[in-house]
Amino acid sequence: WLWVYWAGHGVQARDGRWSLLYPETHERDIQGADADSLVNLLRTDHLKWSSMGRVTVVIDTCRQALQVGVHELADSPDTLPIDPQTDHDRQIFWMRACQPGAVAKNQQGAGLFTSVLLRQLKAASADGAAPDLDRVWQGVSDEFDRLREDEGTRQLPTVFVSNWQAEKEREFSWRRPLDPEQQRSRQKLIYEVAGLLVAEPGRAVAVAARLCDEFTTPSPRTVPPSAEELVDWALANPHGTATLLAELTGERPPARAEFHKACHALQNQWLTRAEYARLVALLGRLDEPGRYDIAEVARDQYPVDLPSLEPTALVDDLEALLLPPPRQLPQLLRVVEHFAALGGEIAGELHAWSLGCAQRLGLDDQLHERRAAAEEHARRRHARPDTAADQGASPSGSGGSIQIRLHPPGGSGQRRAYEVWSRVGETVRSLAKADTPASLEEIQRGLDNLLTRHARTLDTLVEFFVAPTDLELAVHRWQLDAQGPLERSLGTDYPVVVRCTELRANQRHVWERRWHKAGTAGAEDLHWLPAHMNTFKQVHGDLQGKEDAPGAVVTAPARARSEVFNACLFGGVPVLLWHVEAEPDTARAELKDALRGAERLKTLPQHLRKLRSASDADESHPGRHVALLWDDPHRPLPEKLDLSAP
């Protein structure tokens, strides 16, 4: 009995192949072995039959697509020797940590799947006997069921079994017993399939042959398969019923609405397996801010809750929540079209994907109409970004954002190192990296040049990443073309915010929850912190009782704001508003005036830009002194690719 174990980092490479990355792999030389060919290798003469009749393979790696750019640099995985195939009857039990396009989670330094599997193997081998792998896998299945119910874990291990205990091939599925309504839908689906098959003898064999390339579970033993066998085969595979429907109808007119309804009742899915895998792979090539953008597009279009940005979970949620009405364009395709209209490196591939789906459904005319509307909407946002933001568009929408990291000053004075990036959609570019500390005046001149070349006036969000001790820097009052004929304030031309990601690590889930609330909240939902609270303990205690508040307004005097800021950062508060100069009573009155007219919280950066514009003409205007922390957890500073083991 041979056991093969592979853990580390894995990716979904070109053509959907699973690449198990070699330890020496690095960001610009991504190489790995093809996972599927590993099973074929075990059936060749490279492993003599006389030496080993039974093999167990365990793979605990991710299977997620790489980001754009990195994906193109990745080599196709190495195919292991697969000839000659002499031992087709060798018993193979292949356990995999996750499904295609998904992530294998970590737990206390070890793979979650490995930890669960080892517990089940230990329990099954307690009496010293060889473990019963069927019972072991059932235990793994039950434990992941509990993790999904209790903790929301989305990881879905799979297993493939060949010639184990005299069975030819089988694959465990997570299909649960059908309730009475689903039983009726199954029977209706069988009748619908039978009706399509009876009109053309021999069609069942042709359909089954094509499904062998799509489904991972063994095909029916009967040739030709019956309608009932085809339906049950489809139900054993995710997206199986939609795939069966697509193969049965082919180039013909789309199947009757009853067929679609039965498919939805049984699996709550309408994408075929190939369409699903392709979309997961495309979203996997986006970075997290890119996936956040498509989630924001969905939230702007429909009232949906999308708690996870992991590609598989995001596609699952969009597909399940946005089921298509009969003969209408699926909402998911509308979301994809609006996101693709904003541009980006995968926009063309997303357009091709959605058109293929629409053609299968016979809705390509509706898709072209939606595409034209989405492109017109994107053009309007480009032409009138200020209006688009007021209507609820993300403040870093079509104009993207400029991200500036200001390092703390070194030694005496205010000289600092700094770095600058531009972010448009999922595209991130480094614009400047000043390792030699510069004065604030030099930094302002450098930013003026960069913004002129890489930003859109009124539209581009300018984000300053600073240390907690630097939150009081009035960066929105920094001057462009200082002392020149075109002198003006930075906060007049651009929506300017400060950010600070320190003290966030232990409260990230609270940070994300509050930010999610900020997407739909109004300015009236901000929590006004009492001015007399000036210690970390007091402010933290107050915030703990306001766990759903999307942000806070600070009226504490300047001498106490450092403690207040630290408590807010630690408490996961993503939006902070404060008056830079006034004492509490005056600050409260002017902040109330500043918030008047800001109906939705997500428009606050643009709303403050307008107020700051007025303050250039009138230095007593309250907009001049209002500062905003706007800390989106899904738009971090760029990071290098992490190839660590799960």
XYZ file of C-alpha atoms in Angstrom:
646
model
C 0.000 0.000 0.000
C 1.711 3.182 -1.237
C 0.835 6.623 0.145
C 1.701 9.743 -1.893
C 1.362 13.130 -0.153
C 1.901 16.539 -1.749
C 1.424 19.808 0.129
C 2.562 23.297 -0.693
C 1.290 25.787 -3.203
C -0.814 24.986 -6.238
C -2.465 27.069 -8.927
C -4.925 26.606 -11.743
C -2.766 27.130 -14.815
C -3.647 27.500 -18.475
C -6.478 25.367 -19.854
C -7.701 24.695 -16.314
C -4.800 22.349 -15.496
C -3.842 21.925 -11.840
C -0.173 22.797 -11.330
C 1.555 21.594 -8.139
C 4.315 24.161 -7.739
C 7.881 23.063 -7.107
C 9.617 24.395 -3.950
C 12.107 26.428 -6.017
C 9.293 28.294 -7.782
C 9.369 32.067 -7.462
C 7.269 34.949 -8.748
C 8.872 35.205 -12.197
C 9.511 31.510 -12.771
C 6.341 29.606 -11.882
C 6.790 25.903 -12.564
C 4.976 22.832 -11.313
C 3.821 19.288 -12.008
C 0.472 18.421 -13.571
C -1.695 16.891 -10.821
C -3.885 14.815 -13.137
C -0.915 13.148 -14.788
C 0.215 11.962 -11.348
C -2.628 9.423 -11.254
C -1.782 8.262 -14.761
C 1.858 7.834 -13.713
C 0.761 5.454 -10.977
C -0.769 3.150 -13.605
C 2.404 2.834 -15.687
C 5.370 0.487 -15.517
C 7.209 3.132 -13.506
C 5.471 1.573 -10.485
C 5.700 -2.207 -10.788
C 2.444 -4.066 -10.131
C 4.194 -6.647 -8.013
C 5.531 -3.966 -5.683
C 2.288 -2.131 -4.925
C -1.328 -3.001 -5.691
C -3.041 -0.173 -3.817
C -2.184 3.566 -3.845
C -3.554 6.487 -1.823
C -2.806 10.009 -3.092
C -3.358 13.082 -0.887
C -2.921 16.596 -2.341
C -3.314 19.617 -0.068
C -2.721 22.702 -2.217
C -4.752 25.565 -3.612
C -6.215 25.405 -7.102
C -6.813 29.085 -7.722
C -5.855 31.049 -10.831
C -3.039 33.571 -10.620
C -3.423 37.318 -11.050
C -3.277 38.926 -14.469
C 0.315 39.242 -15.666
C 1.608 36.572 -13.316
C -0.801 34.101 -14.942
C 0.757 34.777 -18.341
C 4.272 34.180 -16.967
C 3.393 30.773 -15.532
C 4.683 27.791 -17.492
C 2.292 24.999 -18.387
C 2.646 22.285 -15.720
C 5.047 19.446 -16.427
C 3.300 16.289 -17.593
C 4.619 13.239 -15.785
C 5.256 10.026 -17.768
C 1.937 8.351 -18.636
C 3.086 5.556 -20.964
C 2.776 2.679 -21.128
C -0.568 2.390 -19.283
C -0.250 -1.232 -18.186
C -1.910 -1.317 -14.765
C -5.423 0.019 -15.348
C -6.703 -2.103 -12.457
C -4.407 -0.649 -9.808
C -6.467 0.568 -6.842
C -6.205 4.341 -6.438
C -7.840 6.506 -3.769
C -7.140 10.163 -4.641
C -8.043 12.797 -2.012
C -7.909 16.501 -2.921
C -8.144 19.469 -0.564
C -10.436 21.615 -2.713
C -12.405 21.878 -5.913
C -11.166 23.693 -9.070
C -10.690 27.442 -8.657
C -10.706 27.301 -4.847
C -8.313 27.905 -1.971
C -6.978 25.315 0.477
C -7.150 26.968 3.886
C -4.484 27.134 6.571
C -4.980 26.283 10.247
C -2.249 26.845 12.839
C 0.552 26.417 10.323
C -0.870 23.300 8.647
C -3.376 22.714 5.886
C -6.949 22.523 7.203
C -7.645 19.520 4.977
C -4.515 17.700 6.184
C -5.422 18.333 9.830
C -8.958 16.990 9.377
C -7.747 13.969 7.396
C -5.101 13.063 9.982
C -7.693 13.175 12.767
C -9.965 10.821 10.842
C -7.097 8.460 9.932
C -6.003 8.321 13.568
C -9.542 7.516 14.711
C -9.934 4.818 12.040
C -6.590 3.186 12.950
C -7.036 3.192 16.713
C -7.076 -0.620 16.954
C -3.976 -1.014 14.782
C -5.856 -2.207 11.701
C -5.515 -0.663 8.257
C -7.946 2.268 7.981
C -11.173 1.907 6.036
C -10.837 4.859 3.667
C -14.547 4.928 2.874
C -15.227 5.487 6.571
C -12.341 7.964 6.814
C -13.700 10.006 3.933
C -17.182 10.009 5.409
C -15.655 11.461 8.578
C -13.843 14.127 6.548
C -17.112 14.927 4.768
C -19.021 15.246 8.048
C -16.349 17.450 9.625
C -16.300 19.870 6.687
C -20.107 19.943 6.793
C -19.867 21.130 10.397
C -17.205 23.700 9.505
C -19.444 25.110 6.782
C -22.422 25.372 9.122
C -20.523 26.719 12.150
C -17.781 28.857 10.585
C -18.910 29.417 7.002
C -15.944 27.499 5.569
C -16.278 27.213 1.802
C -13.486 24.723 1.197
C -14.893 21.612 -0.481
C -12.576 18.558 -0.536
C -13.129 15.960 -3.251
C -12.082 12.353 -3.766
C -11.675 10.137 -6.826
C -11.695 6.356 -6.426
C -10.628 3.822 -9.050
C -10.902 0.018 -8.720
C -11.249 0.152 -4.939
C -12.988 -2.886 -3.437
C -13.928 -4.300 -6.871
C -15.614 -1.073 -8.060
C -14.539 0.368 -11.385
C -14.635 4.134 -10.731
C -16.551 6.477 -8.470
C -16.239 9.912 -6.991
C -17.749 11.021 -3.701
C -20.190 13.884 -4.118
C -21.699 16.156 -1.480
C -25.218 15.549 -2.705
C -27.741 15.370 0.118
C -31.060 13.423 0.106
C -33.763 15.174 -1.910
C -36.769 16.659 -0.153
C -40.284 15.903 -1.517
C -40.324 19.006 -3.727
C -36.930 18.116 -5.177
C -38.085 14.538 -5.743
C -40.930 15.907 -7.870
C -38.493 18.129 -9.762
C -36.213 15.144 -10.367
C -39.102 13.141 -11.809
C -40.148 16.069 -13.992
C -36.563 16.396 -15.218
C -36.466 12.689 -16.107
C -39.619 13.093 -18.208
C -38.215 16.177 -19.944
C -34.945 14.376 -20.763
C -36.821 11.307 -21.995
C -38.908 13.503 -24.288
C -35.789 15.009 -25.839
C -34.106 11.622 -26.281
C -37.022 9.747 -27.826
C -37.111 12.047 -30.842
C -33.605 11.014 -31.927
C -32.420 7.409 -31.384
C -28.783 7.192 -30.435
C -28.700 10.694 -28.970
C -28.318 9.363 -25.412
C -24.994 7.709 -26.307
C -23.667 10.865 -27.985
C -24.676 13.033 -25.020
C -23.123 10.609 -22.516
C -19.872 10.574 -24.506
C -19.617 14.363 -24.340
C -20.521 14.447 -20.650
C -17.614 12.095 -19.910
C -15.363 15.084 -20.648
C -17.368 17.346 -18.323
C -18.306 15.178 -15.336
C -15.839 13.726 -12.861
C -18.039 10.904 -11.571
C -18.252 7.564 -13.429
C -20.696 7.313 -16.314
C -23.767 5.030 -16.217
C -23.001 1.363 -16.871
C -25.939 0.912 -19.266
C -25.398 1.611 -22.981
C -27.345 3.580 -24.033
C -28.057 5.220 -20.666
C -31.658 5.841 -19.675
C -33.073 9.290 -18.981
C -33.103 8.481 -15.252
C -29.433 7.457 -15.304
C -28.449 10.661 -17.111
C -30.338 12.812 -14.607
C -28.826 11.054 -11.586
C -25.373 11.300 -13.158
C -25.896 15.029 -13.603
C -27.090 15.429 -10.006
C -23.875 13.823 -8.740
C -21.846 16.658 -10.294
C -21.923 20.376 -9.441
C -23.590 22.305 -12.293
C -24.522 18.923 -13.706
C -28.152 19.593 -14.605
C -27.340 22.816 -16.476
C -24.553 20.997 -18.325
C -26.909 18.139 -19.217
C -29.463 20.662 -20.487
C -26.825 22.353 -22.654
C -25.679 19.055 -24.176
C -29.236 17.902 -24.873
C -30.347 21.100 -26.599
C -27.111 21.884 -28.438
C -27.862 24.104 -31.440
C -31.611 23.653 -31.021
C -33.944 26.243 -29.484
C -33.558 26.473 -25.678
C -35.452 23.907 -23.644
C -38.850 24.622 -22.144
C -39.113 26.757 -19.005
C -40.126 23.654 -17.001
C -36.705 22.166 -17.697
C -34.954 25.282 -16.346
C -37.192 25.381 -13.264
C -36.459 21.740 -12.441
C -32.707 22.342 -12.812
C -32.847 25.333 -10.453
C -34.923 23.464 -7.874
C -32.434 20.592 -7.795
C -29.094 22.432 -7.893
C -29.861 26.168 -7.713
C -27.386 26.688 -10.559
C -27.716 27.750 -14.202
C -24.091 27.892 -15.392
C -22.608 24.829 -17.058
C -19.500 23.282 -15.521
C -17.296 24.777 -18.240
C -18.830 28.254 -17.874
C -18.480 28.134 -14.098
C -14.835 27.010 -14.188
C -13.984 29.696 -16.744
C -15.540 32.527 -14.714
C -13.843 31.351 -11.502
C -10.514 31.302 -13.343
C -11.069 34.809 -14.737
C -11.982 36.285 -11.344
C -9.028 34.436 -9.836
C -6.764 36.484 -12.094
C -8.043 39.690 -10.489
C -6.436 40.945 -7.305
C -8.651 41.462 -4.251
C -9.491 45.100 -5.095
C -10.536 43.965 -8.572
C -12.890 41.363 -7.105
C -14.172 43.987 -4.693
C -14.993 46.176 -7.699
C -17.150 43.506 -9.344
C -18.899 42.910 -6.010
C -19.576 46.654 -5.799
C -21.012 46.608 -9.324
C -23.343 43.787 -8.244
C -24.409 45.679 -5.108
C -25.085 48.814 -7.147
C -27.261 46.815 -9.552
C -29.082 44.531 -7.095
C -29.700 44.301 -3.304
C -27.307 41.412 -2.652
C -24.978 40.527 0.208
C -21.585 39.255 -0.966
C -19.571 38.518 2.181
C -16.601 36.758 0.534
C -14.259 37.907 -2.236
C -12.657 34.492 -2.750
C -13.288 33.731 -6.471
C -15.204 30.473 -6.027
C -17.352 31.897 -3.217
C -18.023 35.090 -5.174
C -19.203 33.190 -8.264
C -21.267 30.815 -6.090
C -23.005 33.721 -4.361
C -23.664 35.647 -7.567
C -25.034 32.589 -9.329
C -27.232 31.464 -6.426
C -28.582 34.909 -5.535
C -29.081 36.131 -9.075
C -31.001 33.320 -10.763
C -32.340 34.304 -14.193
C -36.068 34.834 -14.711
C -37.462 32.806 -17.638
C -36.476 34.272 -21.023
C -34.689 37.202 -19.420
C -30.986 37.913 -19.348
C -29.461 36.503 -16.133
C -28.526 39.192 -13.660
C -25.033 37.713 -13.366
C -24.428 38.477 -17.054
C -25.621 42.042 -16.490
C -23.134 42.427 -13.633
C -20.288 41.019 -15.746
C -21.158 43.356 -18.633
C -21.184 46.455 -16.404
C -17.876 45.457 -14.818
C -16.243 44.681 -18.178
C -17.417 48.035 -19.555
C -15.122 49.747 -17.031
C -12.115 48.250 -18.837
C -9.179 46.258 -17.500
C -6.955 43.470 -18.765
C -9.623 40.753 -18.679
C -12.521 42.863 -19.986
C -12.365 41.270 -23.442
C -12.335 37.758 -21.990
C -15.310 38.582 -19.766
C -17.213 39.908 -22.793
C -16.501 36.678 -24.686
C -17.565 34.585 -21.681
C -20.898 36.371 -21.206
C -21.673 36.257 -24.932
C -21.113 32.488 -24.952
C -23.523 32.075 -22.030
C -26.142 34.270 -23.699
C -25.879 32.383 -26.990
C -26.442 29.090 -25.174
C -29.586 30.558 -23.607
C -30.777 32.098 -26.873
C -30.499 35.597 -25.386
C -27.642 37.091 -27.394
C -29.819 39.982 -28.644
C -30.648 40.926 -25.052
C -26.970 40.698 -24.147
C -25.938 43.098 -26.928
C -28.572 45.570 -25.711
C -27.276 45.280 -22.144
C -23.670 45.650 -23.334
C -24.528 48.862 -25.176
C -26.281 50.227 -22.070
C -23.327 49.274 -19.844
C -20.830 50.945 -22.176
C -22.959 54.089 -22.315
C -23.147 54.121 -18.514
C -19.351 53.783 -18.315
C -18.918 56.661 -20.796
C -21.201 58.863 -18.698
C -19.154 58.086 -15.617
C -16.003 59.076 -17.468
C -17.550 62.242 -18.849
C -19.225 63.332 -15.592
C -17.371 61.571 -12.759
C -18.588 64.001 -10.105
C -22.217 63.231 -10.943
C -21.507 59.507 -11.081
C -20.038 59.583 -7.609
C -23.014 61.512 -6.264
C -25.283 58.849 -7.728
C -23.572 56.166 -5.710
C -20.575 55.161 -7.791
C -17.447 54.152 -5.932
C -15.210 57.195 -5.268
C -12.428 55.242 -6.958
C -14.570 54.153 -9.898
C -13.706 54.923 -13.510
C -10.942 57.357 -12.510
C -9.261 54.832 -10.229
C -7.071 55.971 -7.366
C -3.577 57.188 -6.565
C -2.139 55.483 -3.476
C 0.672 57.235 -1.607
C 2.588 55.689 1.257
C 4.152 58.382 3.445
C 6.772 56.905 5.741
C 7.229 58.426 9.216
C 9.828 61.227 9.341
C 13.387 60.153 10.057
C 15.398 62.137 12.588
C 14.606 65.795 13.092
C 12.329 67.689 10.750
C 9.639 66.378 8.435
C 11.731 64.732 5.695
C 10.140 61.453 4.585
C 10.514 58.625 2.133
C 7.442 57.895 0.043
C 6.040 55.596 -2.656
C 3.244 56.142 -5.169
C 1.045 53.712 -7.127
C -1.866 54.139 -9.529
C -4.811 51.743 -9.395
C -7.467 51.501 -12.118
C -9.726 48.478 -11.786
C -7.452 45.498 -11.215
C -4.435 47.218 -12.840
C -1.804 48.512 -10.380
C 1.320 50.402 -11.487
C 4.225 51.747 -9.477
C 4.743 55.442 -10.274
C 7.482 56.517 -7.864
C 9.669 55.205 -5.062
C 11.657 57.859 -3.182
C 13.968 56.099 -0.723
C 15.860 59.298 0.061
C 13.775 61.321 2.527
C 12.313 64.472 1.002
C 10.775 67.560 2.542
C 7.010 68.009 2.459
C 7.434 70.736 -0.178
C 9.476 68.375 -2.374
C 6.874 65.628 -1.948
C 4.106 68.034 -2.956
C 5.990 69.026 -6.121
C 6.587 65.362 -6.974
C 2.922 64.505 -6.467
C 1.854 67.477 -8.573
C 3.827 66.095 -11.527
C 2.501 62.550 -11.038
C -1.118 63.631 -10.684
C -0.898 65.737 -13.827
C 0.193 62.669 -15.813
C -1.743 59.856 -14.131
C -4.907 61.246 -12.499
C -8.232 62.737 -13.578
C -9.228 66.010 -11.954
C -12.428 65.711 -9.863
C -12.518 61.926 -10.336
C -9.380 60.150 -9.115
C -9.386 59.282 -5.423
C -6.089 60.247 -3.735
C -5.288 57.997 -0.753
C -2.509 58.779 1.729
C -1.335 55.774 3.781
C 0.193 57.107 7.000
C 1.157 55.994 10.500
C -1.357 56.650 13.319
C 0.788 59.553 14.533
C 0.477 61.238 11.115
C -3.307 61.196 10.743
C -3.400 64.898 11.629
C -1.385 65.814 8.517
C -3.696 68.146 6.587
C -2.782 66.578 3.235
C -5.974 67.888 1.622
C -4.534 71.411 2.067
C -1.266 70.590 0.301
C -0.648 72.953 -2.602
C -0.418 72.189 -6.308
C 1.765 74.593 -8.344
C 2.723 76.305 -5.074
C 3.668 79.975 -5.570
C 2.877 79.595 -9.267
C 0.137 81.072 -11.431
C -2.020 77.904 -11.068
C -1.770 77.492 -7.294
C -4.651 75.551 -5.747
C -5.301 73.004 -2.996
C -4.966 69.269 -3.569
C -8.351 68.670 -1.903
C -10.024 71.064 -4.343
C -9.033 69.142 -7.465
C -9.295 65.607 -6.078
C -11.234 63.700 -3.389
C -8.467 63.264 -0.781
C -8.552 60.809 2.137
C -6.092 59.434 4.661
C -5.715 55.770 5.521
C -4.030 53.782 8.265
C -3.932 49.988 8.289
C -1.987 49.652 11.534
C -3.710 48.157 14.609
C -6.176 46.384 12.277
C -4.906 42.787 12.302
C -6.842 41.451 15.304
C -10.117 43.108 14.299
C -10.162 42.637 10.518
C -13.547 40.899 10.583
C -15.037 43.920 12.407
C -13.305 46.286 9.972
C -14.790 44.436 6.990
C -18.256 44.266 8.575
C -18.309 47.998 9.289
C -17.059 48.763 5.770
C -19.767 46.576 4.260
C -22.312 48.572 6.267
C -20.789 51.822 4.964
C -21.714 50.811 1.417
C -25.437 51.287 2.099
C -25.448 53.622 5.128
C -26.334 57.289 5.259
C -24.357 60.065 6.920
C -26.859 59.937 9.786
C -25.605 56.410 10.614
C -22.193 57.715 11.708
C -21.606 57.408 15.454
C -20.747 60.681 17.196
C -18.101 59.954 19.814
C -18.664 61.947 23.032
C -16.081 64.742 23.283
C -15.265 63.964 26.927
C -13.978 60.479 26.071
C -10.237 60.945 25.654
C -8.640 57.612 26.633
C -8.242 54.432 24.614
C -10.258 52.443 27.158
C -13.205 54.844 27.142
C -13.460 55.102 23.364
C -12.939 51.375 22.815
C -15.703 50.577 25.294
C -18.064 52.990 23.573
C -17.331 51.491 20.131
C -17.820 47.931 21.351
C -21.444 48.805 22.004
C -21.829 50.192 18.459
C -20.574 47.205 16.473
C -22.778 48.025 13.460
C -21.720 51.660 13.169
C -20.070 52.189 9.751
C -17.924 55.042 11.023
C -17.482 57.696 13.662
C -17.284 61.468 14.045
C -14.535 62.709 16.393
C -15.057 65.953 18.319
C -12.352 65.432 20.969
C -9.778 68.222 21.398
C -6.474 67.931 19.521
C -4.523 66.881 22.639
C -6.684 63.750 23.040
C -7.114 62.714 19.411
C -4.123 60.353 19.300
C -5.760 58.048 21.885
C -9.123 58.358 20.130
C -7.626 57.482 16.735
C -5.853 54.404 18.123
C -9.067 53.134 19.719
C -10.990 53.645 16.469
C -8.352 51.888 14.359
C -8.197 48.986 16.794
C -12.006 48.824 16.837
C -12.172 48.352 13.067
C -13.709 51.761 12.288
C -13.164 52.406 8.548
C -14.610 55.935 8.307
C -13.546 58.782 10.607
C -14.444 62.447 10.296
C -12.926 65.200 12.429
C -12.221 68.935 12.549
C -8.511 69.667 12.390
C -8.464 72.867 14.458
C -11.653 73.742 16.381
C -12.472 72.958 20.008
C -15.297 70.437 20.703
C -18.354 72.714 20.610
C -17.281 74.562 17.476
C -16.089 71.330 15.866
C -19.439 69.658 16.450
C -21.365 72.519 14.849
C -19.074 72.760 11.817
C -19.010 68.985 11.292
C -22.812 68.930 11.313
C -22.774 71.647 8.657
C -20.218 69.688 6.637
C -22.345 66.529 6.662
C -25.477 68.353 5.576
C -26.235 67.297 2.015
C -24.235 64.060 2.151
C -27.164 61.678 1.824
C -25.184 58.475 1.341
C -21.968 57.715 3.146
C -20.249 56.346 0.043
C -20.411 59.832 -1.557
C -18.522 61.442 1.342
C -15.098 61.805 -0.385
C -16.677 63.702 -3.293
C -18.958 65.671 -0.969
C -15.956 66.914 1.025
C -14.089 67.776 -2.185
C -16.888 70.197 -3.050
C -16.761 71.749 0.429
C -12.986 72.125 0.194
C -13.403 73.835 -3.179
C -15.540 76.476 -1.488
C -12.892 76.963 1.197
C -10.286 78.062 -1.380
C -12.435 81.118 -1.979
C -13.291 81.592 1.706
C -10.706 80.460 4.260
C -13.317 80.583 7.042
C -15.420 77.960 5.261
C -15.730 74.801 7.460
C -14.732 72.504 4.593
C -11.140 73.731 4.886
C -10.675 72.072 8.269
C -12.540 68.763 7.868
C -10.377 65.636 7.538
C -11.531 62.190 6.459
C -10.143 58.724 7.104
C -11.583 56.415 4.431
C -10.071 52.973 4.945
C -11.310 50.363 2.458
C -10.049 46.926 3.643
C -10.318 45.578 0.087
C -7.965 48.178 -1.422
C -4.655 47.577 0.335
C -1.269 48.728 -0.840
C 0.134 46.378 -3.520
C 1.751 43.211 -2.217
C 4.038 40.662 -3.808
C 2.719 37.246 -4.793
C 2.713 34.919 -1.781
C 3.826 31.411 -2.721
C 3.829 30.026 0.811
C 2.374 26.610 1.563
C -1.271 26.391 2.693
